[in-house]
Amino acid sequence: MNAIDFCVFLTSYSFIVAFVAVGELFRFRRITSLICVLAAMAAITATTVVGFYLKPGINYLGLLWFLWQERDMSAAVALLLGAAAALVWIPRLRTRSPAAGTTEGKKLLPQLAVQFVLAASIIGVGVSAQAFIWKEIRGVKRDPMVRVHAPGFAIEKIADLDFMPIRVAVSDAGKIYVSYGYMEDSGTLGGGIFELTEEGETGKFRKRTVADSPLLMRCYGLAARNGDLYVSRSGIWPQANQGTLAYENTGAITQLRDIDGDGYFEFAHDVVTGLPGIRGPVTIHQNNGIAFAPDGSLFVASASAANRALAAQEWEGAVLRVSPDFSTTEVYAEGFRNPFGVVFGPDDELFVSDNDIDENPGDELNHIIQGEHYGHPYVVPNDSSIESTGFRDPILVGEHDWNFLGMTYATSPAIPDLYRHCIYVADFMQNAIHRLKLEKSGETYKVTEIERFATISRPVDIAMTPSGELVVVSRLTKNVYRIRPKP
């Protein structure tokens, strides 16, 4: 139920209760009945007041009339629910009144006790419903409990956002950037980037928009480098020709630059174009995470267009390498479904998370070796009925319903040795941050340790500051969290 439904419920309930309370007062002439009458009238007044805040520009009576005209089923159910809750009051009108002067009629304290209990019931229902309604009107969010399981670390919320975050990146100077997308009620599409800066005196983080444009609608990758921001973004442009549907390559990597030094990134330039971008049938897939190698090369995770199908475009389902001057783009490795997180780990080797096919019990973590094929769409990890030959196996396959998204690699000397040189993975479905310890194994790596490092609702990305603080964004709570060693 939404706020409007709750208000309709409260209206139905409070009016029936008020009718019964007033009827009882006039029928039995008991002064104690005034307690319930006053409580019911207060509930009606409070409901009327809050009703005028539900829809700006529309009074509550007008809203009720609109719901009636539209035959709104949700409102009708709320109305009946309120009436059903109040039905228990109806028998009070048929209750025999004690005769005046009798012993039963002189028991004032029991009568007061009954009226106070009934009034408490009215107030309890009214206050609870009012609290829910005002929570919805004010946009108050419920923040689920978060915790860090590793001893010696603390977690705190440093910002709450107005939109659902997608990615987080940290600059060499320690500035935190969070990308988001939006679709407003008017239908306007777009996206933007927040900058979070810690104020030295208070320790609080100041939130400031540094980019906002329809150009940034789907920022599924974000990186900060040499004072500039880079976003992996995509639009969608399907075309139909005599029954054949085709998609334009709308994916791009865009450089954002603050030219005049005012802190706002007003300059935009596509350094990479022609990426497959969004296309059917799985339109949530596109070009995703990006990361710069130590030599300045840019690596891009580019998804397949379907759950399990052959690639229709050369750069689909691949990890791409872009030259440091952005002049050439090549397939570095292939055989992925929806590669999302990209990170350089131990020995500056490249690691990518892949959201594998729907039938697969868990997502993959892959060590990326140039020229290798990682199986999609031909093989499924841990499928005993298929012998995988000529494909590179993942170094980790998550358990059932594990969903690997953003990743970061911890190297800061500010964190304890046990937690350094580990990959930290945001697991969306398990509400977890996993810590992975890797060890060299031949030409690749193996995961020697895996533990739940922290619990955060629906984390989508994670990054590390130069001072050794982990920054996590939650898609569910729209919050930004910081995990750092305790002093």
mmCIF file of N, CA and C in Angstrom, residues 68-111:
data_model
loop_
_atom_site.group_PDB
_atom_site.id
_atom_site.type_symbol
_atom_site.label_atom_id
_atom_site.label_comp_id
_atom_site.label_asym_id
_atom_site.label_seq_id
_atom_site.Cartn_x
_atom_site.Cartn_y
_atom_site.Cartn_z
ATOM 1 N N TRP A 68 -12.535 7.712 -7.060
ATOM 2 C CA TRP A 68 -13.838 7.128 -7.326
ATOM 3 C C TRP A 68 -14.126 7.106 -8.819
ATOM 4 N N GLN A 69 -13.836 8.202 -9.502
ATOM 5 C CA GLN A 69 -14.073 8.268 -10.940
ATOM 6 C C GLN A 69 -13.229 7.257 -11.704
ATOM 7 N N GLU A 70 -11.993 7.066 -11.238
ATOM 8 C CA GLU A 70 -11.079 6.155 -11.926
ATOM 9 C C GLU A 70 -11.297 4.700 -11.536
ATOM 10 N N ARG A 71 -12.213 4.471 -10.588
ATOM 11 C CA ARG A 71 -12.448 3.103 -10.088
ATOM 12 C C ARG A 71 -11.120 2.459 -9.671
ATOM 13 N N ASP A 72 -10.354 3.218 -8.895
ATOM 14 C CA ASP A 72 -9.036 2.760 -8.480
ATOM 15 C C ASP A 72 -9.172 1.535 -7.566
ATOM 16 N N MET A 73 -8.711 0.381 -8.040
ATOM 17 C CA MET A 73 -8.878 -0.867 -7.314
ATOM 18 C C MET A 73 -8.085 -0.872 -6.006
ATOM 19 N N SER A 74 -6.874 -0.313 -6.022
ATOM 20 C CA SER A 74 -6.065 -0.275 -4.810
ATOM 21 C C SER A 74 -6.748 0.546 -3.728
ATOM 22 N N ALA A 75 -7.329 1.686 -4.104
ATOM 23 C CA ALA A 75 -8.042 2.518 -3.133
ATOM 24 C C ALA A 75 -9.295 1.808 -2.626
ATOM 25 N N ALA A 76 -9.972 1.071 -3.510
ATOM 26 C CA ALA A 76 -11.179 0.340 -3.097
ATOM 27 C C ALA A 76 -10.837 -0.733 -2.068
ATOM 28 N N VAL A 77 -9.731 -1.432 -2.288
ATOM 29 C CA VAL A 77 -9.294 -2.449 -1.328
ATOM 30 C C VAL A 77 -8.954 -1.797 0.012
ATOM 31 N N ALA A 78 -8.276 -0.641 -0.029
ATOM 32 C CA ALA A 78 -7.935 0.073 1.195
ATOM 33 C C ALA A 78 -9.193 0.513 1.947
ATOM 34 N N LEU A 79 -10.206 0.946 1.184
ATOM 35 C CA LEU A 79 -11.475 1.363 1.791
ATOM 36 C C LEU A 79 -12.141 0.188 2.510
ATOM 37 N N LEU A 80 -12.185 -0.949 1.843
ATOM 38 C CA LEU A 80 -12.801 -2.138 2.445
ATOM 39 C C LEU A 80 -11.993 -2.634 3.637
ATOM 40 N N LEU A 81 -10.682 -2.517 3.558
ATOM 41 C CA LEU A 81 -9.831 -2.945 4.665
ATOM 42 C C LEU A 81 -10.099 -2.094 5.902
ATOM 43 N N GLY A 82 -10.241 -0.793 5.695
ATOM 44 C CA GLY A 82 -10.557 0.088 6.816
ATOM 45 C C GLY A 82 -11.914 -0.218 7.414
ATOM 46 N N ALA A 83 -12.911 -0.482 6.540
ATOM 47 C CA ALA A 83 -14.257 -0.821 7.023
ATOM 48 C C ALA A 83 -14.245 -2.138 7.789
ATOM 49 N N ALA A 84 -13.475 -3.113 7.296
ATOM 50 C CA ALA A 84 -13.395 -4.410 7.971
ATOM 51 C C ALA A 84 -12.756 -4.271 9.351
ATOM 52 N N ALA A 85 -11.733 -3.415 9.434
ATOM 53 C CA ALA A 85 -11.074 -3.214 10.721
ATOM 54 C C ALA A 85 -12.008 -2.549 11.732
ATOM 55 N N ALA A 86 -12.932 -1.724 11.223
ATOM 56 C CA ALA A 86 -13.848 -1.002 12.117
ATOM 57 C C ALA A 86 -15.116 -1.775 12.434
ATOM 58 N N LEU A 87 -15.349 -2.912 11.775
ATOM 59 C CA LEU A 87 -16.589 -3.660 11.986
ATOM 60 C C LEU A 87 -16.746 -4.139 13.433
ATOM 61 N N VAL A 88 -15.638 -4.368 14.112
ATOM 62 C CA VAL A 88 -15.723 -4.869 15.479
ATOM 63 C C VAL A 88 -16.379 -3.853 16.409
ATOM 64 N N TRP A 89 -16.493 -2.617 15.962
ATOM 65 C CA TRP A 89 -17.123 -1.585 16.781
ATOM 66 C C TRP A 89 -18.650 -1.619 16.688
ATOM 67 N N ILE A 90 -19.203 -2.146 15.619
ATOM 68 C CA ILE A 90 -20.644 -2.096 15.380
ATOM 69 C C ILE A 90 -21.449 -2.734 16.518
ATOM 70 N N PRO A 91 -21.052 -3.912 17.049
ATOM 71 C CA PRO A 91 -21.840 -4.526 18.134
ATOM 72 C C PRO A 91 -21.976 -3.651 19.376
ATOM 73 N N ARG A 92 -21.133 -2.637 19.538
ATOM 74 C CA ARG A 92 -21.247 -1.794 20.719
ATOM 75 C C ARG A 92 -22.561 -1.006 20.727
ATOM 76 N N LEU A 93 -23.122 -0.743 19.540
ATOM 77 C CA LEU A 93 -24.397 -0.032 19.483
ATOM 78 C C LEU A 93 -25.547 -0.898 19.988
ATOM 79 N N ARG A 94 -25.370 -2.200 19.993
ATOM 80 C CA ARG A 94 -26.432 -3.111 20.419
ATOM 81 C C ARG A 94 -26.232 -3.608 21.854
ATOM 82 N N THR A 95 -25.120 -3.170 22.469
ATOM 83 C CA THR A 95 -24.849 -3.595 23.839
ATOM 84 C C THR A 95 -25.857 -2.959 24.796
ATOM 85 N N ARG A 96 -26.375 -3.744 25.755
ATOM 86 C CA ARG A 96 -27.343 -3.240 26.724
ATOM 87 C C ARG A 96 -26.683 -2.275 27.685
ATOM 88 N N SER A 97 -27.294 -1.141 27.878
ATOM 89 C CA SER A 97 -26.762 -0.152 28.814
ATOM 90 C C SER A 97 -27.173 -0.513 30.245
ATOM 91 N N PRO A 98 -26.279 -0.454 31.210
ATOM 92 C CA PRO A 98 -26.626 -0.746 32.601
ATOM 93 C C PRO A 98 -27.667 0.247 33.116
ATOM 94 N N ALA A 99 -28.625 -0.254 33.848
ATOM 95 C CA ALA A 99 -29.680 0.602 34.395
ATOM 96 C C ALA A 99 -29.103 1.562 35.425
ATOM 97 N N ALA A 100 -29.609 2.806 35.394
ATOM 98 C CA ALA A 100 -29.122 3.819 36.331
ATOM 99 C C ALA A 100 -29.407 3.390 37.761
ATOM 100 N N GLY A 101 -28.481 3.596 38.656
ATOM 101 C CA GLY A 101 -28.664 3.257 40.071
ATOM 102 C C GLY A 101 -28.263 1.850 40.403
ATOM 103 N N THR A 102 -28.081 0.996 39.414
ATOM 104 C CA THR A 102 -27.684 -0.380 39.704
ATOM 105 C C THR A 102 -26.208 -0.420 40.047
ATOM 106 N N THR A 103 -25.829 -1.542 40.639
ATOM 107 C CA THR A 103 -24.417 -1.693 41.005
ATOM 108 C C THR A 103 -23.532 -1.650 39.777
ATOM 109 N N GLU A 104 -24.041 -2.293 38.700
ATOM 110 C CA GLU A 104 -23.257 -2.336 37.457
ATOM 111 C C GLU A 104 -23.127 -0.941 36.861
ATOM 112 N N GLY A 105 -24.236 -0.143 36.947
ATOM 113 C CA GLY A 105 -24.213 1.188 36.362
ATOM 114 C C GLY A 105 -23.338 2.142 37.133
ATOM 115 N N LYS A 106 -23.014 1.864 38.378
ATOM 116 C CA LYS A 106 -22.215 2.771 39.185
ATOM 117 C C LYS A 106 -20.716 2.494 39.076
ATOM 118 N N LYS A 107 -20.331 1.451 38.327
ATOM 119 C CA LYS A 107 -18.920 1.098 38.222
ATOM 120 C C LYS A 107 -18.236 1.991 37.185
ATOM 121 N N LEU A 108 -17.856 3.192 37.630
ATOM 122 C CA LEU A 108 -17.262 4.179 36.721
ATOM 123 C C LEU A 108 -15.856 3.780 36.274
ATOM 124 N N LEU A 109 -15.073 3.271 37.207
ATOM 125 C CA LEU A 109 -13.688 2.927 36.852
ATOM 126 C C LEU A 109 -13.601 1.863 35.766
ATOM 127 N N PRO A 110 -14.379 0.775 35.839
ATOM 128 C CA PRO A 110 -14.336 -0.193 34.737
ATOM 129 C C PRO A 110 -14.750 0.427 33.403
ATOM 130 N N GLN A 111 -15.771 1.300 33.442
ATOM 131 C CA GLN A 111 -16.193 1.955 32.198
ATOM 132 C C GLN A 111 -15.067 2.815 31.624
#
